[in-house]
XYZ file of C-alpha atoms in Angstrom:
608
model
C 0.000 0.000 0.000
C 2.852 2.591 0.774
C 4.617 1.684 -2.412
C 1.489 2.302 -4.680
C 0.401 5.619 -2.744
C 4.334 6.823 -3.303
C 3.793 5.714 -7.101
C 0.613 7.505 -7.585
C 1.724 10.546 -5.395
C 5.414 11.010 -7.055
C 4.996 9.548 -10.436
C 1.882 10.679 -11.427
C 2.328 14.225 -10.523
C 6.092 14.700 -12.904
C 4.194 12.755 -15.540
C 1.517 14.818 -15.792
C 3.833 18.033 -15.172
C 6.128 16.366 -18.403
C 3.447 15.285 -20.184
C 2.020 18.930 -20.446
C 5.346 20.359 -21.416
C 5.803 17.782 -23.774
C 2.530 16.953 -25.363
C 2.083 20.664 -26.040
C 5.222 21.048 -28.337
C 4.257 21.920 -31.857
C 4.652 18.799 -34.571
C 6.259 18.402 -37.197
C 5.116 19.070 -40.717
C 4.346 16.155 -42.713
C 3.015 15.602 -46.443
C -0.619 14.663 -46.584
C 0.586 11.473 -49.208
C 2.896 10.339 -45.582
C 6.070 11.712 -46.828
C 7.913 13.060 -44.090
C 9.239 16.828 -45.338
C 12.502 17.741 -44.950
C 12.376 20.801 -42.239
C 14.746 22.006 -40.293
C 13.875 21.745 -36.366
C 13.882 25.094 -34.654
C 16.963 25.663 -32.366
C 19.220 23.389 -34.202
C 22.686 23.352 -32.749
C 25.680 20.864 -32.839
C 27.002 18.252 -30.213
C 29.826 19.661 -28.607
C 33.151 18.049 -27.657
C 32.125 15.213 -29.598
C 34.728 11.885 -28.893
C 34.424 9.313 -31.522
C 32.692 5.605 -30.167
C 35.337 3.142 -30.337
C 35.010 -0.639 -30.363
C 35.480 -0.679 -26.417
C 32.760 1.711 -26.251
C 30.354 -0.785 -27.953
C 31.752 -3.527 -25.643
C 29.551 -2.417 -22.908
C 33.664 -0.417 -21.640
C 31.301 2.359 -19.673
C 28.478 1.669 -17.547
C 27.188 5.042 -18.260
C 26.502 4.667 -21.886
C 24.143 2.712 -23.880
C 25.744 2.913 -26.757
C 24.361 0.508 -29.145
C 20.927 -1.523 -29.137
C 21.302 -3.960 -26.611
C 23.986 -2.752 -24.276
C 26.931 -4.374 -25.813
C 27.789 -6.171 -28.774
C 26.985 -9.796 -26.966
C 23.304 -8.444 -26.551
C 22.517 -8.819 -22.891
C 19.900 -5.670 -22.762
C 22.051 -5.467 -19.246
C 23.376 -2.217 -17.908
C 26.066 -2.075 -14.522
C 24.383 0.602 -13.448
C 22.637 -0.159 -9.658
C 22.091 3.094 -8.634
C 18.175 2.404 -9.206
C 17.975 -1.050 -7.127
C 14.593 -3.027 -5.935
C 15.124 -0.995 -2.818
C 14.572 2.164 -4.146
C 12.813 1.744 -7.420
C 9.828 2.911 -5.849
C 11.240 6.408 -5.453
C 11.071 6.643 -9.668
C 9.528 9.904 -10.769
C 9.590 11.206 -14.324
C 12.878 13.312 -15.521
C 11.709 14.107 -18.872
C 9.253 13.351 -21.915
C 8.944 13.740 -25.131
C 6.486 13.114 -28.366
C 7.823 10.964 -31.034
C 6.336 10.923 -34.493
C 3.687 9.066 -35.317
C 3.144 5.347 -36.531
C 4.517 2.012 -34.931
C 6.947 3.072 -31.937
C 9.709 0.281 -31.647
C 13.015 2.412 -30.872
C 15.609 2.577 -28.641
C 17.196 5.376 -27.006
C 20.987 5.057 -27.751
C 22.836 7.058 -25.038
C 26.679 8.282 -24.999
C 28.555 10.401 -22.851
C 25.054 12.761 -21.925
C 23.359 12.698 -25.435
C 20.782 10.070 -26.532
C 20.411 9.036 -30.188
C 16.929 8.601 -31.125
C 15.571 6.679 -33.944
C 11.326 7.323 -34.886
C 9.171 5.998 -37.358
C 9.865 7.030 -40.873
C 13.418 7.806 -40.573
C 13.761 10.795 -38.030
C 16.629 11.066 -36.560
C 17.653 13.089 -33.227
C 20.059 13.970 -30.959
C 18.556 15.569 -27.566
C 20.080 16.031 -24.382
C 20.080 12.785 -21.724
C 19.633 15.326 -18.958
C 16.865 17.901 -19.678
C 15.053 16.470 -23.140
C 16.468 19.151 -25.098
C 16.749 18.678 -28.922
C 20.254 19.170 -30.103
C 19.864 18.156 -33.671
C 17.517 16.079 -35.878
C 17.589 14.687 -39.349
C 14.240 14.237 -41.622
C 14.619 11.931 -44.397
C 12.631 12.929 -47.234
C 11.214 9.389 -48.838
C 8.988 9.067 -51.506
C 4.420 9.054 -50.238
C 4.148 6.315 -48.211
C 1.272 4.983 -50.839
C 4.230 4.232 -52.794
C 5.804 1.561 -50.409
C 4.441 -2.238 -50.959
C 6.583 -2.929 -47.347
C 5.135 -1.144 -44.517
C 7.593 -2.846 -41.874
C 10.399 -0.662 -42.627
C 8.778 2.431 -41.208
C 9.476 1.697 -37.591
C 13.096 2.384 -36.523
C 13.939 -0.014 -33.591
C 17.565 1.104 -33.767
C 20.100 3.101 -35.432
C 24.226 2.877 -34.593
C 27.163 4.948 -33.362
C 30.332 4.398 -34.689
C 33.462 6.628 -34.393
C 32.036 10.319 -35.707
C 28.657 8.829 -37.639
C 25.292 7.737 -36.595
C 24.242 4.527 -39.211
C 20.805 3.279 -40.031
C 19.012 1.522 -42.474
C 16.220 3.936 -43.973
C 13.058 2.627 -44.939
C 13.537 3.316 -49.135
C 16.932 0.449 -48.316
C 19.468 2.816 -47.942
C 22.385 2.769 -45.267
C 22.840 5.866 -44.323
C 25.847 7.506 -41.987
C 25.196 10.374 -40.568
C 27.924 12.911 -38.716
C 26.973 12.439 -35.420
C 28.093 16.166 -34.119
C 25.309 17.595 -36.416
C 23.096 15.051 -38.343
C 24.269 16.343 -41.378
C 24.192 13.418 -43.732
C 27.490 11.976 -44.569
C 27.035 9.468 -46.775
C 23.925 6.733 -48.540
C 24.537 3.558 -50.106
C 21.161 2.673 -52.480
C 20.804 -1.566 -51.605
C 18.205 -1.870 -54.239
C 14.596 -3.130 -54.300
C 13.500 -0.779 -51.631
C 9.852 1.337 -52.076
C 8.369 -0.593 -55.321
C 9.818 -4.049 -54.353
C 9.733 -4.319 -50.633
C 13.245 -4.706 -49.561
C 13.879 -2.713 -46.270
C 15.001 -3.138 -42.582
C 13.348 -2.533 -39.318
C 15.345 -3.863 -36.520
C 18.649 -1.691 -37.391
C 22.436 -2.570 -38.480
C 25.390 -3.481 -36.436
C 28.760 -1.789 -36.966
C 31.784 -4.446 -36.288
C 35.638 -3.785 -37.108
C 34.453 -0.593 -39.116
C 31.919 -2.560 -41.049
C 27.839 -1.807 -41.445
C 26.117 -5.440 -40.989
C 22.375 -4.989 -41.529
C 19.583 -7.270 -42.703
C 16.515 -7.051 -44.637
C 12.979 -7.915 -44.146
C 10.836 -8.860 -48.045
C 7.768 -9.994 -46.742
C 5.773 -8.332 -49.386
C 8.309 -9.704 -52.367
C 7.862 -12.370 -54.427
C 11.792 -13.270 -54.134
C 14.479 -13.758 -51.049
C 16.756 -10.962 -49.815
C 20.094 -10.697 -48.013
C 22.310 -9.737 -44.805
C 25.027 -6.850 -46.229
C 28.407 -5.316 -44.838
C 29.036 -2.011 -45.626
C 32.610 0.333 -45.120
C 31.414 2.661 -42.352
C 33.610 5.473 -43.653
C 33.032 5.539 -47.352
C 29.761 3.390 -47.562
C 31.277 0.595 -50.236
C 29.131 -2.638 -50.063
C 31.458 -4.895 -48.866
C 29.555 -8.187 -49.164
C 26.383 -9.533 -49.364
C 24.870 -12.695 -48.240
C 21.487 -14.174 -49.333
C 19.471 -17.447 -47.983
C 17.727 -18.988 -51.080
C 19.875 -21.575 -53.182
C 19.362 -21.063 -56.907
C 19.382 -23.743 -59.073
C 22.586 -26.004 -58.706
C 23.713 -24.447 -55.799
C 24.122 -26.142 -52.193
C 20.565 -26.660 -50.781
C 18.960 -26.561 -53.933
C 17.412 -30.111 -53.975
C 15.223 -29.303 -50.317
C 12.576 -26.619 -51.722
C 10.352 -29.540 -53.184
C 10.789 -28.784 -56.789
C 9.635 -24.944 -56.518
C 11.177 -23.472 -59.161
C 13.494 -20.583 -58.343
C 10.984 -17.586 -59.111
C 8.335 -19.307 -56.534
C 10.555 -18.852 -53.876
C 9.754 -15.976 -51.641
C 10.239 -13.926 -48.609
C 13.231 -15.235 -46.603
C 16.095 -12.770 -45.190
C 17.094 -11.584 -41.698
C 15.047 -9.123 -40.124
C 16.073 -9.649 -36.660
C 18.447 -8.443 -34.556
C 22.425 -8.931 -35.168
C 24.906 -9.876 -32.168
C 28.540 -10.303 -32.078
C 31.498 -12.129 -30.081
C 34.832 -10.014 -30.478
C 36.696 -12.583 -29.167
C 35.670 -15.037 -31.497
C 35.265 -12.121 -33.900
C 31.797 -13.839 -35.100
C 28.705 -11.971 -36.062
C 25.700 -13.903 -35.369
C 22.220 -13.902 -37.054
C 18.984 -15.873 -38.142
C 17.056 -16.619 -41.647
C 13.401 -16.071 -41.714
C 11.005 -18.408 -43.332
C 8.919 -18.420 -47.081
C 5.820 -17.830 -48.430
C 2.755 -18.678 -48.625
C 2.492 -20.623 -45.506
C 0.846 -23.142 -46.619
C 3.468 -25.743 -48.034
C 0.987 -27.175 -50.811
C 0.578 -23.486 -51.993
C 3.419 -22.629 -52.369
C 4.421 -25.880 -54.050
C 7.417 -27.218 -51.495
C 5.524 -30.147 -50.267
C 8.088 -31.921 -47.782
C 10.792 -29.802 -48.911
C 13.205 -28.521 -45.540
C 13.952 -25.576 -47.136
C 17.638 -25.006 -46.567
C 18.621 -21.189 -46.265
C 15.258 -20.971 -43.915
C 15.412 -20.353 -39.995
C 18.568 -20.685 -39.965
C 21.287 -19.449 -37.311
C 24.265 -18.610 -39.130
C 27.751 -17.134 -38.225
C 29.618 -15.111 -39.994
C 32.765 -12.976 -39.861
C 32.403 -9.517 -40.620
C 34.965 -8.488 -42.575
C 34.375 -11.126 -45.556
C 30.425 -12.204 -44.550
C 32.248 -15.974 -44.419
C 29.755 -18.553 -43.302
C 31.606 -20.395 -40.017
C 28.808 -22.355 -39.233
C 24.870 -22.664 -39.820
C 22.308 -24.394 -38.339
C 18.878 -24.889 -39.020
C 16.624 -24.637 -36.249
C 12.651 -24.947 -37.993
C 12.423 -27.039 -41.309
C 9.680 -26.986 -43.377
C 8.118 -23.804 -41.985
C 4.131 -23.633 -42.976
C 3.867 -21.101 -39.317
C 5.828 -18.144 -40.270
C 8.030 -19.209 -37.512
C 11.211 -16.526 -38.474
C 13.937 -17.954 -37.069
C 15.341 -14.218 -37.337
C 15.884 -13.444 -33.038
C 19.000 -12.616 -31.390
C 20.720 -15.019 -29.540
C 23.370 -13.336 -27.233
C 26.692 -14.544 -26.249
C 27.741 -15.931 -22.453
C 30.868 -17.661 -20.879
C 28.965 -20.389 -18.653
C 29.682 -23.836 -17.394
C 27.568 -26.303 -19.443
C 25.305 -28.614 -17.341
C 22.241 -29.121 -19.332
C 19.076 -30.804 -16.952
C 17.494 -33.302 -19.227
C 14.319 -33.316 -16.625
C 13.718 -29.216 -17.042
C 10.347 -28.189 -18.013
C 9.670 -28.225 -21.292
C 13.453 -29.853 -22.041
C 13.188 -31.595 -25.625
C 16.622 -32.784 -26.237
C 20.411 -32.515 -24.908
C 23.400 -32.854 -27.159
C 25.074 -36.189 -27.975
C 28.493 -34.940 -26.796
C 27.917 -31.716 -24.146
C 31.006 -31.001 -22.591
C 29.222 -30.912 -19.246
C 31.369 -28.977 -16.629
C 33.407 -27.425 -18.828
C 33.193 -23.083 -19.378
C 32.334 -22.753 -22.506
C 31.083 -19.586 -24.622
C 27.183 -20.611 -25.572
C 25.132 -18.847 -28.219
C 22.026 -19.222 -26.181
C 18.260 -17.352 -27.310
C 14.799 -18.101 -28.667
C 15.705 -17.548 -32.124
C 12.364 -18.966 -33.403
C 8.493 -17.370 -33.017
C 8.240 -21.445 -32.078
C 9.346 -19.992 -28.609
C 11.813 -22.765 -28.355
C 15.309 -21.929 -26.575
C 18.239 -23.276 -28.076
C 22.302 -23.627 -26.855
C 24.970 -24.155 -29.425
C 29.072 -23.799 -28.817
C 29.493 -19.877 -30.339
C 32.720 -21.055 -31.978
C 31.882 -24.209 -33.582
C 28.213 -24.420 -33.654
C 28.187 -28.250 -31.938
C 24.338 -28.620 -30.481
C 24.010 -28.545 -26.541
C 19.985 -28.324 -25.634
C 16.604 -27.145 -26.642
C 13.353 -26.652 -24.693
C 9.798 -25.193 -24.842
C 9.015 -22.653 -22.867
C 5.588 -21.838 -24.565
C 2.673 -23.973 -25.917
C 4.046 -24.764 -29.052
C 2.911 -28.011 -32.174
C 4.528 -27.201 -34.770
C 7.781 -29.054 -33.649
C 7.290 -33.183 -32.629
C 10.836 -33.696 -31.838
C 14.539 -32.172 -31.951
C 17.131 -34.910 -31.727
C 20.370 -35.447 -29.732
C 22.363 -33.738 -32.759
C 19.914 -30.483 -32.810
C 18.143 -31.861 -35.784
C 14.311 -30.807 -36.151
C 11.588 -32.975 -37.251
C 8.073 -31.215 -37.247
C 4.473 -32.439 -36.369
C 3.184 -33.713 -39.868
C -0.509 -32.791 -38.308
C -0.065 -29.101 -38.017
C 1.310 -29.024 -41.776
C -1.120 -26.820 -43.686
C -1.585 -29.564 -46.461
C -5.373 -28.674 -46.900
C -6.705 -25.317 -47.655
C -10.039 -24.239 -46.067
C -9.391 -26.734 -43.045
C -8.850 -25.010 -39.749
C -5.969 -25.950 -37.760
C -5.498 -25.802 -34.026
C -2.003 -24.172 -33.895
C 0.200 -22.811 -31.333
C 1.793 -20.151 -31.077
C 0.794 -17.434 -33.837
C 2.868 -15.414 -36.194
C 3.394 -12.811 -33.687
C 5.151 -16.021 -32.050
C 5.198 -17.189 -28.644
C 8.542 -15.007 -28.911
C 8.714 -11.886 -31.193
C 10.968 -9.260 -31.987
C 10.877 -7.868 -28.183
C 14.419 -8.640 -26.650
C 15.532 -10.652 -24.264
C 17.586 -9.858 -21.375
C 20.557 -11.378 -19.036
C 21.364 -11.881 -15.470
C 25.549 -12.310 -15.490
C 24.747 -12.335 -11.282
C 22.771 -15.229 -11.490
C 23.478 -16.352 -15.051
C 19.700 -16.077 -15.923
C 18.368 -15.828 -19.399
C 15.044 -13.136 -19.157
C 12.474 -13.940 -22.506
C 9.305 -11.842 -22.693
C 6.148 -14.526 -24.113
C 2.862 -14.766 -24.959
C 0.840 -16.908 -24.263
C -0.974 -17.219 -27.410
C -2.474 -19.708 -30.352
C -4.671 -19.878 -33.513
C -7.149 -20.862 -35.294
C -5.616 -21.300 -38.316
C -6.291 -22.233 -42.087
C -4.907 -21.417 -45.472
C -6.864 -19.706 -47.709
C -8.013 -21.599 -50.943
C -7.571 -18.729 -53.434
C -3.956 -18.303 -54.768
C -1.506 -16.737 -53.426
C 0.761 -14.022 -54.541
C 3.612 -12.288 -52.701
C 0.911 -9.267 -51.781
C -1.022 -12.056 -49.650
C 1.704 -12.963 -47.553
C 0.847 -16.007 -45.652
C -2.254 -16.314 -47.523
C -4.423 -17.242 -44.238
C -7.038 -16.506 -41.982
C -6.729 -16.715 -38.494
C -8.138 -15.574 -35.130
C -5.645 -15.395 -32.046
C -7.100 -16.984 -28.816
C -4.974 -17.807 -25.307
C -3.044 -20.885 -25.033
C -5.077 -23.962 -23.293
C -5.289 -23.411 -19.866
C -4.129 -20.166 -19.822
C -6.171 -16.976 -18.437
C -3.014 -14.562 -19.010
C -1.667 -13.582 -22.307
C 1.766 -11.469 -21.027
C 4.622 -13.594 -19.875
C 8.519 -13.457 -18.918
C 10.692 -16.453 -17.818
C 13.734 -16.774 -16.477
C 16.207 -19.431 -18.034
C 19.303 -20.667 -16.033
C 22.128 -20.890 -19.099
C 23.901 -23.462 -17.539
C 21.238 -26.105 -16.993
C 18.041 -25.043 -18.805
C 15.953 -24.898 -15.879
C 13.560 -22.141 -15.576
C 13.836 -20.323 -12.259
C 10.552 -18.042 -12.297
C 7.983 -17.092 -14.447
C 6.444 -13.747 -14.328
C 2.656 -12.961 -16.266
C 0.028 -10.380 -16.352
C -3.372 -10.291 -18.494
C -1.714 -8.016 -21.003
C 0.527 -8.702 -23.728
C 4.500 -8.026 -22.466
C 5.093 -7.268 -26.016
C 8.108 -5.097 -24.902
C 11.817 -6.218 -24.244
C 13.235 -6.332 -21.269
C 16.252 -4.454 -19.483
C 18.095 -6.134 -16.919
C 20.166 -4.827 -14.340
C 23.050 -4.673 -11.833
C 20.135 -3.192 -9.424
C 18.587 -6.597 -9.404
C 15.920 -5.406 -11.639
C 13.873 -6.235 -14.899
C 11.867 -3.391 -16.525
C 9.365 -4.572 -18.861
C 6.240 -3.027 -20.500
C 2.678 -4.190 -21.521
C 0.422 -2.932 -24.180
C -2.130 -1.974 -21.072
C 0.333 0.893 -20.702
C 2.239 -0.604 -17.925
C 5.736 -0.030 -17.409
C 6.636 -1.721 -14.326
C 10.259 -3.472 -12.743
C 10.313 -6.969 -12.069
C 12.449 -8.542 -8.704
C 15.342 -10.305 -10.696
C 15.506 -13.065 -7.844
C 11.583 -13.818 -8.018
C 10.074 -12.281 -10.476
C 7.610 -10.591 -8.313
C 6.918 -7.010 -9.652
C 8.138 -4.079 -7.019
C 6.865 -1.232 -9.267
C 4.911 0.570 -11.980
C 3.687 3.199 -13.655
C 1.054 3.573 -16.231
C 1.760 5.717 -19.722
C -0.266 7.210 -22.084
C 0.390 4.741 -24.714
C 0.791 0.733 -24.821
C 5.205 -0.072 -23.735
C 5.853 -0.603 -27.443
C 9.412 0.362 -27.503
C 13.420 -0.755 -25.544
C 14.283 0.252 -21.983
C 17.693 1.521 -22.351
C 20.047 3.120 -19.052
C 22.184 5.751 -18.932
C 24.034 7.616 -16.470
C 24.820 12.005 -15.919
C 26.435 13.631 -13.494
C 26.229 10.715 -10.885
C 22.621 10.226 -11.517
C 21.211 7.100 -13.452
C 18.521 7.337 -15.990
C 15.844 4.663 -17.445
C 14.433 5.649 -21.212
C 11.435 3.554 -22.284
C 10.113 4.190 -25.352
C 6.309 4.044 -25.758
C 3.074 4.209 -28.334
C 2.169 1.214 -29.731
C 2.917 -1.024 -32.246
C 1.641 -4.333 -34.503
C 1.026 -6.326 -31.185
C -1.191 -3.790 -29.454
C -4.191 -4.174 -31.190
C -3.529 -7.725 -32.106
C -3.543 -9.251 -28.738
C -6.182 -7.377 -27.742
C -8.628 -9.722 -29.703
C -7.654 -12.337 -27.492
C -7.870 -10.227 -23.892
C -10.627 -7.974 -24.964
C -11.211 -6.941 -21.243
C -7.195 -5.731 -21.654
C -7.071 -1.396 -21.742
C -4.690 -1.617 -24.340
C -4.262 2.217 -26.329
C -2.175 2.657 -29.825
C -1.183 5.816 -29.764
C 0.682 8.879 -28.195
C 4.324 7.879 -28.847
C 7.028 9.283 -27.006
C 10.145 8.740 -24.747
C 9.607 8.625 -20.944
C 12.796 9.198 -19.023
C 12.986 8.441 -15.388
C 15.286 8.951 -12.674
C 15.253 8.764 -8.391
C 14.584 12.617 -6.995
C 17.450 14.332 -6.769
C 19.449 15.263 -3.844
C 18.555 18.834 -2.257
């Protein structure tokens, strides 16, 4: 009772002061056709004292940056910070706010020595102070009317990147673009191809490794495959470029069921990109094809190599290391695409976990080993593999999932022949749905307690393939109606995986989707959102939630930390996005609002 009445009393009262200040700022100017015009942002000024981000800076070298997507290049979404702790977190009040623009709000506030990089919808750009919310500088991209675009996805901007003096992204017309970071002038644009027209574009943001631009590519709309590219991050030469579908003759060729070449659709790497500098491996995941239905899209039995697969790669050349395919003959749009994030840990795998369906034929149990460990699949099944060599060390469920029977002692994936979508028209009882029992929303780790944090959902379908045929417009080419999981009364859900054994420790839910990633941190906190507009911090020992806050808008967006002065900061960014409303047909009692995007920025009172 004390805690909520210092919520209500604190928190509410500097949201609603922010909220005024910030709500009431005039908008943008934007074309009536959607294209965003290229104005220049009153008070413009220039970063100054700028120091260039080195490698050690993307590391995770200083605790009071954020300076890249997940925290450091391994992708732990884990920040050293512990100023805010689970003793205190109930002191939170509201530092700053600030209106975003308008559409689907995925971003991430990148933060380095006091100024946060911040990517919006329809490639905006800005640079504002960490402290006070202040813009510094912003870049407006001006793309062609957004009628013109057959791939919607690329219009949300979950990330951009800092390297040395440029800001990098991937714009939503398919262009990497590097940007001077002092004064978002634009420094450079490499043209990728098939962007607007064709439907080649990015949403989850590039990596920048050993002065190279990896980002992938996201063609659900295209009737062909697309690619993973390095790109010099000073003069913006393509460097390489690696695609998924074989063409005729080549490797994998034989396991699409005959299709030709031309029927072959959709699969690249939308997801987000991790890296190992030790190993010096970049590591990423295939998506899978379309239509969904196998029959339809004429790859009956086929595996479909180049699909849902985990590859990695080094960056310099884009050589293939090692590969492995974790969903075969995908009817589920299962998009094996995730991050899976790097960890030294002793390998013990439990065999009796929950939800445990296989454990390596030769596990080097006992030994330290660096793991690749994630949920790269919307299947919602975790996965371990050696980061060096690739060798298979365990899998498990963690949601209800039937679209896999059985993963063998070598990693190898053979899939439940009853949820194949051999017969148009017939509905099918499948679980999860193609916003997955995992989706894009990161996961988080523990290095404390070697914990693994996955935001869920609890979700399945009713599911059939339509009987008309498809064409790369239709996508899937199905109907489908979300429900909860059997058994299930709550849709939200985040579990917490030990790395070493497989063993879940707790398991937090809430009627809401948690489609949101999570932020761990050296506090002994988890910050997660829900598309009710909760933004609360989880107990990283239990699970049990010791605080929250309610925004305007459904926790769409990354929790990122920073530090100023002494004085620790929390960004969540917030609005709304593809999973708000489509959840909601499942919880309908759920208060879930699209809408009202911004950045909330909080902070413990200061000291007087």
């Amino acid at each position: 009772m004390k805690l909520e009445c210092l919520r209500q009393n604190v928190v509410g009262l500097a949201l609603s002061t922010a909220l005024i200040a910030s709500l009431s700022a005039p908008a943008f100017a934007q074309h009536a056709d959607g294209a965003a015009a290229e104005t220049a942002a009153p008070g413009q000024s220039a970063i100054e004292n700028f120091q260039p981000v080195t490698a050690e800076d993307l590391a995770g070298g200083n605790a009071a940056n954020w300076p890249i997507l997940r925290g450091n290049y391994q992708g732990w979404g884990y920040t050293q910070l512990d100023q805010i702790n689970k003793d205190n977190v109930g002191q939170l009040q509201l530092a700053w706010a600030r209106t975003m623009e308008p559409g689907s709000n995925e971003g991430s506030a990148i933060a380095y020595n006091g100024v946060v990089f911040l990517g919006n919808a329809n490639d905006v750009v800005q640079a504002i102070d960490g402290k006070t919310g202040n813009l510094i500088w912003e870049y407006r991209r001006k793309l062609p009317p957004a009628s013109k675009f057959i791939n919607s996805l690329g219009a949300a901007k979950r990330s951009i990147a800092l390297f040395g003096d440029k800001v990098y992204f991937v714009s939503w017309d398919n262009f990497v673009v590097a940007l001077d970071a002092k004064t978002g002038k634009l420094a450079w644009e490499t043209n990728r191809g098939q962007g607007v027209e064709e439907g080649v574009s990015n949403s989850s943001g590039p990596i920048v490794v050993d002065g190279v631009v990896i980002a992938g590519s996201t063609c659900q709309y295209s009737g062909f495959g697309c690619y993973v590219t390095g790109t010099d991050a000073e003069s913006g030469e393509e460097l390489w470029r690696n695609t998924f579908i074989p063409r005729p003759g080549e490797e994998g060729d034989d396991t699409w069921g005959g299709a030709p070449y031309e029927n072959r659709w959709m699969t690249g790497a939308w997801g987000q990109i991790t890296y190992d500098p030790e190993l010096d491996l970049v590591y990423y995941g295939s998506t899978g094809a379309g239509p969904a239905s196998e029959v339809q899209r004429g790859t009956e039995g086929g595996t479909l190599a180049g699909t849902n697969t985990r590859f990695a790669v080094k960056p310099k050349t884009g050589e293939v290391v090692w590969k492995h395919q974790t969903l075969p003959r995908d009817n589920w749009d299962s998009e094996c695409t995730f991050e899976m994030m790097v960890v030294s840990t002793t390998v013990n795998p439990d065999a009796g976990a929950d939800g445990m369906m296989s454990v390596g034929a030769n596990v080097p149990r006992g030994e330290t080993r660096k793991v690749l460990t994630g949920v790269p699949c919307k299947t919602g099944v975790a996965w371990q593999f050696d980061a060096e060599t690739g060798d298979y060390f365990w899998s498990k469920a963690t949601v209800e999932q039937n679209s896999i029977a059985s993963i063998d002692d070598k990693g190898l994936v053979t899939v439940n022949e009853d949820m194949i979508l051999k017969e148009p028209g017939k509905d099918y009882n499948y679980c999860p749905t193609f916003l997955g029992g995992r989706d894009w929303p990161s996961a988080g780790y523990l290095p404390k307690s070697n914990l693994y944090v996955i935001p869920l959902s609890n979700a399945c379908y009713d599911l059939k393939a339509r009987t008309t045929e498809a064409t790369p417009a239709d996508v899937y080419n199905t109907d489908s109606t979300v429900k909860l999981a059997p058994g299930k009364t709550n849709m939200g859900r985040v579990d917490a995986i030990d790395v070493a054994t497989g063993a879940t420790k707790w398991s937090f839910e809430t009627e809401a989707a948690l489609y949101d990633p999570v932020m761990t941190t050296a506090g002994d906190l988890v910050f997660v959102g829900s598309t009710d507009r909760m933004f609360r911090a989880l107990d990283a020992e239990t699970g049990k939630e010791v605080w929250s806050t309610r925004l305007p808008g459904a926790i769409s967006g990354y929790t990122t930390s920073y530090s100023i002065d002494g004085r620790q900061y929390v960004a969540v960014v917030a609005g709304g996005s593809l999973g708000t409303g489509f959840f909601k047909a499942a919880v309908p009692g759920v208060d879930a609002v699209q809408g009202g995007n911004g950045i909330y920025v909080f902070a413990l009172p200061e000291a007087k």
